[in-house]
Coordinates of N, CA, C and O in Angstrom, one line a residue:
M168 N 111.4 60.6 101.1 CA 110.7 61.8 100.7 C 111.1 62.5 99.5 O 112.3 62.6 99.3
G169 N 110.2 62.9 98.7 CA 110.5 63.6 97.4 C 110.6 65.0 97.6 O 109.7 65.6 98.3
L170 N 111.4 65.7 96.8 CA 111.4 67.2 96.8 C 110.2 67.7 96.0 O 110.0 67.2 94.9
Q171 N 109.4 68.5 96.6 CA 108.3 69.1 95.8 C 108.5 70.6 95.5 O 108.8 71.4 96.4
R172 N 108.4 70.9 94.1 CA 108.4 72.2 93.8 C 107.0 72.8 93.9 O 106.2 72.4 93.1
T173 N 106.8 73.6 94.8 CA 105.5 74.0 95.2 C 105.6 75.4 95.7 O 106.7 76.0 95.9
K174 N 104.4 76.0 95.8 CA 104.3 77.3 96.3 C 104.4 77.2 97.9 O 103.5 76.6 98.5
L175 N 105.5 77.6 98.5 CA 105.5 77.4 99.9 C 104.5 78.1 100.7 O 103.9 77.6 101.7
L176 N 104.2 79.3 100.4 CA 103.4 80.1 101.2 C 102.8 81.2 100.3 O 103.3 81.8 99.5
S177 N 101.4 81.5 100.5 CA 100.9 82.7 99.7 C 101.4 84.0 100.2 O 102.2 84.0 101.3
I178 N 101.2 85.0 99.5 CA 101.7 86.3 99.9 C 101.2 86.7 101.3 O 100.1 86.5 101.6
Q179 N 102.1 87.0 102.2 CA 101.9 87.4 103.5 C 102.0 88.9 103.7 O 102.9 89.4 103.5
S180 N 100.9 89.6 104.1 CA 100.9 90.9 104.4 C 101.1 91.3 105.9 O 100.3 90.8 106.7
V181 N 101.9 92.2 106.2 CA 102.2 92.6 107.6 C 101.9 94.1 107.6 O 102.5 94.9 106.9
T182 N 100.9 94.5 108.5 CA 100.5 95.8 108.6 C 101.1 96.5 109.8 O 101.0 95.9 111.0
G183 N 101.5 97.7 109.6 CA 102.0 98.6 110.7 C 103.3 98.0 111.4 O 103.9 97.2 110.8
I184 N 103.6 98.4 112.6 CA 104.7 98.0 113.4 C 104.3 96.7 114.0 O 103.4 96.6 114.9
N185 N 105.0 95.7 113.5 CA 104.6 94.3 113.9 C 105.8 93.3 113.7 O 106.5 93.5 112.8
T186 N 105.8 92.2 114.5 CA 106.6 91.0 114.3 C 105.8 89.8 114.2 O 105.1 89.6 115.1
V187 N 106.0 89.1 113.1 CA 105.0 88.0 112.8 C 105.9 86.8 112.4 O 106.7 86.9 111.5
G188 N 105.6 85.6 113.0 CA 106.1 84.3 112.4 C 105.3 83.9 111.3 O 104.0 83.6 111.4
I189 N 105.8 83.8 110.1 CA 104.9 83.6 108.8 C 105.0 82.1 108.4 O 104.3 81.6 107.6
Y190 N 106.1 81.4 108.8 CA 106.3 80.0 108.4 C 107.1 79.2 109.4 O 108.2 79.6 109.9
T191 N 106.5 78.0 109.7 CA 107.2 77.2 110.6 C 107.3 75.7 110.0 O 106.3 75.2 109.6
V192 N 108.5 75.3 109.9 CA 108.7 74.0 109.2 C 108.0 72.8 110.1 O 108.2 72.9 111.3
G193 N 107.3 72.0 109.5 CA 106.6 71.0 110.2 C 105.2 71.3 110.7 O 104.4 70.5 111.3
V194 N 104.9 72.5 110.5 CA 103.5 73.1 111.0 C 102.8 73.7 109.8 O 101.6 73.5 109.8
T195 N 103.4 74.6 109.2 CA 102.7 75.4 108.1 C 102.4 74.5 106.9 O 103.2 73.8 106.3
P196 N 101.1 74.4 106.5 CA 100.7 73.8 105.2 C 101.2 74.6 104.0 O 101.3 75.9 104.1
T197 N 101.6 74.0 103.0 CA 102.1 74.6 101.8 C 101.0 75.3 101.0 O 99.8 74.7 101.1
A198 N 101.1 76.4 100.4 CA 100.1 77.0 99.6 C 99.8 76.3 98.4 O 98.7 76.3 97.8
G199 N 100.7 75.4 97.9 CA 100.5 74.6 96.7 C 99.6 73.3 97.0 O 99.2 72.7 96.1
G200 N 99.2 73.2 98.3 CA 98.2 72.1 98.6 C 98.8 70.7 98.6 O 98.0 69.8 98.6
V201 N 100.1 70.5 98.7 CA 100.7 69.2 98.7 C 101.0 68.7 100.2 O 101.5 67.6 100.3
G202 N 100.7 69.4 101.2 CA 100.9 69.0 102.5 C 101.6 69.9 103.4 O 101.9 71.0 103.0
I203 N 102.0 69.3 104.6 CA 102.7 70.2 105.5 C 104.2 70.1 105.1 O 104.8 69.0 104.9
A204 N 104.8 71.3 105.1 CA 106.2 71.5 104.7 C 107.1 70.8 105.8 O 106.9 71.1 107.1
S205 N 108.1 69.9 105.4 CA 109.1 69.4 106.3 C 110.4 70.1 106.0 O 110.3 71.3 106.0
T206 N 111.4 69.4 105.7 CA 112.6 70.1 105.3 C 112.5 71.1 104.3 O 111.9 70.8 103.2
T207 N 112.8 72.3 104.5 CA 112.5 73.4 103.5 C 113.9 74.0 103.0 O 114.8 74.2 103.8
Y208 N 113.9 74.3 101.7 CA 115.0 74.8 101.1 C 114.8 76.3 100.7 O 114.2 76.6 99.7
L209 N 115.1 77.2 101.6 CA 114.7 78.7 101.3 C 115.7 79.3 100.3 O 117.0 79.3 100.4
R210 N 115.2 79.8 99.1 CA 116.0 80.4 98.1 C 116.0 81.9 98.3 O 117.1 82.5 98.0
S211 N 114.8 82.5 98.4 CA 114.7 83.9 98.5 C 113.4 84.4 99.2 O 112.5 83.6 99.3
V212 N 113.5 85.6 99.5 CA 112.3 86.2 100.1 C 112.0 87.5 99.5 O 113.0 88.4 99.4
V213 N 110.9 87.9 98.9 CA 110.6 89.1 98.2 C 109.8 90.0 99.4 O 108.9 89.5 99.9
M214 N 110.3 91.2 99.4 CA 109.5 92.2 100.3 C 109.1 93.4 99.5 O 109.9 94.0 98.8
H215 N 107.9 93.8 99.7 CA 107.4 94.9 99.0 C 106.6 95.9 99.9 O 105.6 95.4 100.4
N216 N 106.9 97.0 99.9 CA 106.2 98.1 100.8 C 105.1 98.6 99.9 O 105.4 99.4 99.0
T217 N 103.8 98.3 100.3 CA 102.6 98.8 99.6 C 102.1 100.1 100.3 O 101.1 100.8 99.8
G218 N 102.7 100.5 101.3 CA 102.2 101.7 102.1 C 102.6 103.0 101.5 O 103.2 103.1 100.3
L219 N 102.3 104.1 102.2 CA 102.5 105.4 101.7 C 103.8 106.0 102.1 O 104.1 107.3 101.7
A220 N 104.4 105.5 103.1 CA 105.7 105.9 103.6 C 106.7 104.9 103.8 O 106.4 103.7 103.7
T221 N 108.0 105.3 104.2 CA 109.1 104.4 104.4 C 108.9 103.7 105.6 O 108.3 104.1 106.6
A222 N 109.1 102.3 105.5 CA 109.2 101.5 106.7 C 110.4 100.6 106.7 O 111.0 100.3 105.6
T223 N 110.9 100.1 107.9 CA 111.9 99.2 107.9 C 111.4 97.8 107.9 O 110.5 97.5 108.8
S224 N 112.0 96.9 107.1 CA 111.5 95.5 107.0 C 112.7 94.6 107.4 O 113.9 94.8 106.9
S225 N 112.5 93.7 108.3 CA 113.5 92.7 108.7 C 113.1 91.3 108.6 O 111.9 91.0 108.6
L226 N 114.1 90.4 108.3 CA 113.8 88.9 108.2 C 114.7 88.2 109.1 O 115.8 88.5 109.2
Y227 N 114.1 87.2 109.7 CA 114.7 86.5 110.8 C 114.5 85.0 110.6 O 113.5 84.6 110.0
I228 N 115.5 84.2 110.9 CA 115.4 82.7 110.9 C 115.6 82.3 112.3 O 116.6 82.3 112.9
Y229 N 114.5 81.8 113.0 CA 114.4 81.3 114.3 C 114.8 79.8 114.4 O 114.1 79.1 113.8
P230 N 115.6 79.4 115.3 CA 115.8 78.0 115.5 C 114.7 77.4 116.3 O 113.9 78.1 116.8
D231 N 114.7 76.1 116.3 CA 113.6 75.3 117.1 C 113.8 75.7 118.6 O 114.8 75.9 119.1
G232 N 112.6 75.9 119.2 CA 112.7 76.4 120.6 C 112.5 77.8 120.9 O 112.3 78.2 122.1
V233 N 112.7 78.6 119.9 CA 112.6 80.1 120.0 C 111.2 80.4 119.5 O 110.9 80.3 118.4
A234 N 110.4 81.2 120.4 CA 109.0 81.5 120.0 C 109.0 82.8 119.3 O 109.8 83.7 119.5
A235 N 108.2 82.8 118.2 CA 107.9 84.1 117.6 C 106.9 84.7 118.4 O 105.6 84.8 118.0
D236 N 107.3 85.5 119.4 CA 106.3 86.0 120.4 C 106.0 87.5 120.3 O 105.6 88.1 121.2
G237 N 106.3 88.1 119.1 CA 106.0 89.5 118.8 C 107.1 90.4 119.2 O 107.1 91.6 118.9
I238 N 108.3 89.9 119.7 CA 109.4 90.7 119.9 C 110.6 90.0 119.1 O 110.9 88.9 119.3
A239 N 111.2 90.8 118.2 CA 112.3 90.3 117.4 C 113.5 90.0 118.2 O 113.9 90.8 119.1
H240 N 114.2 88.9 117.8 CA 115.5 88.6 118.5 C 116.5 88.9 117.4 O 116.8 88.2 116.5
T241 N 117.3 90.1 117.6 CA 118.2 90.4 116.6 C 119.4 89.4 116.3 O 120.0 89.4 115.3
A242 N 119.6 88.5 117.2 CA 120.7 87.4 117.0 C 120.4 86.5 115.8 O 121.3 86.0 115.3
Y243 N 119.1 86.5 115.5 CA 118.6 85.7 114.4 C 118.2 86.4 113.1 O 117.8 85.9 112.1
R244 N 118.6 87.7 113.0 CA 118.2 88.6 111.8 C 119.1 88.2 110.7 O 120.4 88.1 110.8
M245 N 118.6 88.1 109.5 CA 119.3 87.8 108.3 C 119.4 89.0 107.3 O 120.3 89.2 106.7
A246 N 118.4 89.9 107.5 CA 118.3 91.0 106.6 C 117.5 92.1 107.3 O 116.5 91.9 108.0
R247 N 117.9 93.4 107.0 CA 117.1 94.5 107.5 C 117.3 95.6 106.4 O 118.4 95.9 106.0
V248 N 116.2 96.2 105.9 CA 116.3 97.2 104.8 C 115.1 98.2 105.0 O 114.1 97.9 105.4
D249 N 115.5 99.4 104.7 CA 114.4 100.5 104.6 C 113.8 100.4 103.3 O 114.5 100.6 102.4
L250 N 112.5 100.3 103.3 CA 111.8 100.2 102.0 C 110.9 101.5 101.8 O 110.1 101.9 102.7
N251 N 111.2 102.3 100.8 CA 110.3 103.4 100.5 C 109.0 102.9 100.0 O 108.9 101.8 99.6
A252 N 108.0 103.8 100.0 CA 106.7 103.5 99.5 C 106.9 102.9 98.0 O 107.6 103.4 97.2
N253 N 106.2 101.7 97.7 CA 106.2 101.0 96.5 C 107.6 100.5 96.0 O 107.8 100.2 94.9
E254 N 108.5 100.3 97.0 CA 109.7 99.7 96.7 C 109.8 98.3 97.0 O 109.2 97.8 98.0
T255 N 110.6 97.4 96.3 CA 110.7 96.0 96.4 C 112.2 95.6 96.7 O 113.0 96.2 96.1
F256 N 112.3 94.7 97.5 CA 113.6 94.2 97.9 C 113.6 92.7 97.8 O 112.8 92.0 98.3
F257 N 114.7 92.1 97.2 CA 114.8 90.7 97.1 C 116.0 90.2 98.0 O 117.1 90.7 97.8
F258 N 115.7 89.3 98.9 CA 116.7 88.7 99.8 C 117.1 87.3 99.1 O 116.2 86.5 99.1
E259 N 118.3 87.3 98.5 CA 118.6 86.0 97.7 C 119.8 85.4 98.2 O 120.8 86.2 98.5
M260 N 120.0 84.0 98.1 CA 121.2 83.5 98.5 C 121.7 82.6 97.3 O 120.9 82.1 96.5
N261 N 123.0 82.5 97.2 CA 123.6 81.6 96.2 C 123.2 80.1 96.3 O 123.1 79.4 95.3
Y262 N 123.0 79.7 97.5 CA 122.7 78.3 97.8 C 121.6 78.3 98.8 O 121.6 79.1 99.7
P263 N 120.6 77.4 98.6 CA 119.5 77.6 99.6 C 119.8 77.3 101.1 O 120.7 76.5 101.4
L264 N 119.1 78.0 101.9 CA 119.2 77.8 103.3 C 118.3 76.7 103.7 O 117.0 76.7 103.4
V265 N 118.8 75.7 104.4 CA 118.0 74.5 104.8 C 117.4 74.7 106.1 O 118.1 75.0 107.2
L266 N 116.1 74.6 106.2 CA 115.4 74.8 107.4 C 114.8 73.4 107.8 O 114.1 72.8 107.0
V267 N 115.0 73.0 109.1 CA 114.3 71.7 109.5 C 113.4 71.9 110.6 O 113.0 73.0 110.9
D268 N 112.9 70.8 111.1 CA 111.7 70.7 112.0 C 111.7 72.0 113.1 O 112.6 72.0 113.8
Q269 N 110.5 72.7 113.0 CA 110.2 73.8 113.9 C 111.1 75.0 113.7 O 110.9 75.9 114.5
E270 N 111.9 75.1 112.8 CA 112.7 76.3 112.5 C 111.6 77.3 111.9 O 110.7 76.8 111.1
K271 N 111.7 78.6 112.1 CA 110.8 79.5 111.7 C 111.3 80.7 110.8 O 112.4 81.0 111.0
I272 N 110.5 81.2 110.0 CA 110.8 82.4 109.2 C 109.8 83.5 109.9 O 108.7 83.4 109.9
V273 N 110.5 84.5 110.4 CA 109.8 85.7 111.0 C 110.1 86.9 110.4 O 111.2 87.2 109.9
V274 N 109.2 87.7 110.1 CA 109.4 89.0 109.5 C 108.9 90.2 110.5 O 108.1 90.0 111.4
E275 N 109.4 91.4 110.3 CA 109.1 92.5 111.1 C 109.1 93.7 110.3 O 109.8 94.0 109.3
V276 N 108.1 94.6 110.7 CA 107.9 95.9 110.0 C 108.1 96.9 111.2 O 107.5 96.8 112.2
T277 N 109.1 97.8 111.2 CA 109.2 98.9 112.2 C 109.4 100.2 111.6 O 109.5 100.4 110.4
Q278 N 109.4 101.2 112.5 CA 109.7 102.6 112.1 C 111.1 102.8 111.7 O 112.0 102.3 112.5
P279 N 111.4 103.4 110.5 CA 112.8 103.6 110.3 C 113.5 104.6 111.2 O 112.9 105.3 111.9
A280 N 114.8 104.6 111.0 CA 115.6 105.7 111.8 C 115.1 107.0 111.5 O 114.6 107.2 110.3
E281 N 115.3 108.0 112.4 CA 114.8 109.3 112.3 C 115.4 110.0 111.1 O 114.7 110.7 110.3
E282 N 116.7 109.7 110.7 CA 117.2 110.4 109.5 C 116.8 109.8 108.3 O 116.8 110.5 107.3
V283 N 116.1 108.7 108.3 CA 115.5 108.2 107.1 C 114.1 108.7 106.9 O 113.7 109.0 105.7
G284 N 113.4 108.9 107.8 CA 112.0 109.5 107.8 C 111.1 108.3 107.7 O 111.5 107.2 107.5
G285 N 109.8 108.6 107.7 CA 108.7 107.5 107.7 C 108.3 107.1 109.1 O 109.0 107.3 110.0
A286 N 107.1 106.6 109.1 CA 106.6 106.3 110.3 C 106.5 104.9 110.7 O 106.4 104.5 111.8
G287 N 106.3 104.0 109.6 CA 106.1 102.6 109.9 C 104.7 102.3 110.1 O 104.1 101.3 109.6
I288 N 104.0 103.2 110.8 CA 102.6 102.9 111.2 C 101.8 103.1 109.9 O 101.9 104.1 109.2
G289 N 100.8 102.2 109.7 CA 100.0 102.3 108.5 C 100.7 101.7 107.3 O 100.1 101.6 106.2
S290 N 101.9 101.3 107.3 CA 102.6 100.6 106.2 C 102.1 99.2 106.1 O 101.8 98.4 107.1
V291 N 102.1 98.7 104.9 CA 101.7 97.3 104.7 C 103.0 96.8 103.8 O 103.2 97.2 102.8
V292 N 103.6 95.8 104.3 CA 104.7 95.1 103.6 C 104.3 93.7 103.2 O 103.8 92.9 104.1
N293 N 104.3 93.4 102.0 CA 104.1 92.0 101.4 C 105.3 91.2 101.3 O 106.3 91.6 101.0
Y294 N 105.3 89.9 101.8 CA 106.3 89.0 101.8 C 106.0 87.8 101.0 O 104.9 87.2 101.1
Q295 N 106.9 87.3 100.1 CA 106.7 86.1 99.4 C 107.9 85.3 99.6 O 109.0 85.7 99.3
I296 N 107.7 84.0 100.1 CA 108.8 83.2 100.3 C 109.0 82.2 99.1 O 108.0 81.6 98.7
L297 N 110.2 82.0 98.5 CA 110.4 81.2 97.4 C 111.5 80.1 97.7 O 112.5 80.3 98.4
G298 N 111.1 78.8 97.4 CA 112.0 77.7 97.7 C 111.3 76.4 97.4 O 110.2 76.4 96.8
D299 N 111.9 75.3 98.1 CA 111.3 74.0 97.8 C 111.2 73.3 99.1 O 111.7 73.8 100.1
T300 N 110.5 72.2 99.2 CA 110.2 71.5 100.4 C 110.1 70.0 100.1 O 109.8 69.5 99.1
D301 N 110.5 69.2 101.2 CA 110.3 67.8 101.3 C 108.9 67.6 101.8 O 108.5 68.3 102.9
I302 N 108.1 66.7 101.3 CA 106.7 66.4 101.8 C 106.7 65.1 102.3 O 107.0 64.2 101.7

């Protein structure tokens, strides 16, 4: 299999308080139109809060067999950050994280801690996944 430099996924918008699986290796078609993503090399994830208030955004990597069922599993959390309105956060690694068959990228938008302020409700956080895949 050849490594394809392609757009893994279009920008994914998550509205309000929500937990969503946005990418599953072996299931999700690439946005670049080259086919279903197999082994994926995750380099970074961009998170941007387009909402009017602060929201907490989290990134998870679920192993095969764990369902993205709307409830986040903190054991698989890679990053959690409070994003102010119009703020952008880059989650980057020095070396790509290798994802194989049925592993998932899951994102979550929640209400921030009381001392931070913000409701989370009505927030829209955009996610962009950057990396490469075998096709």
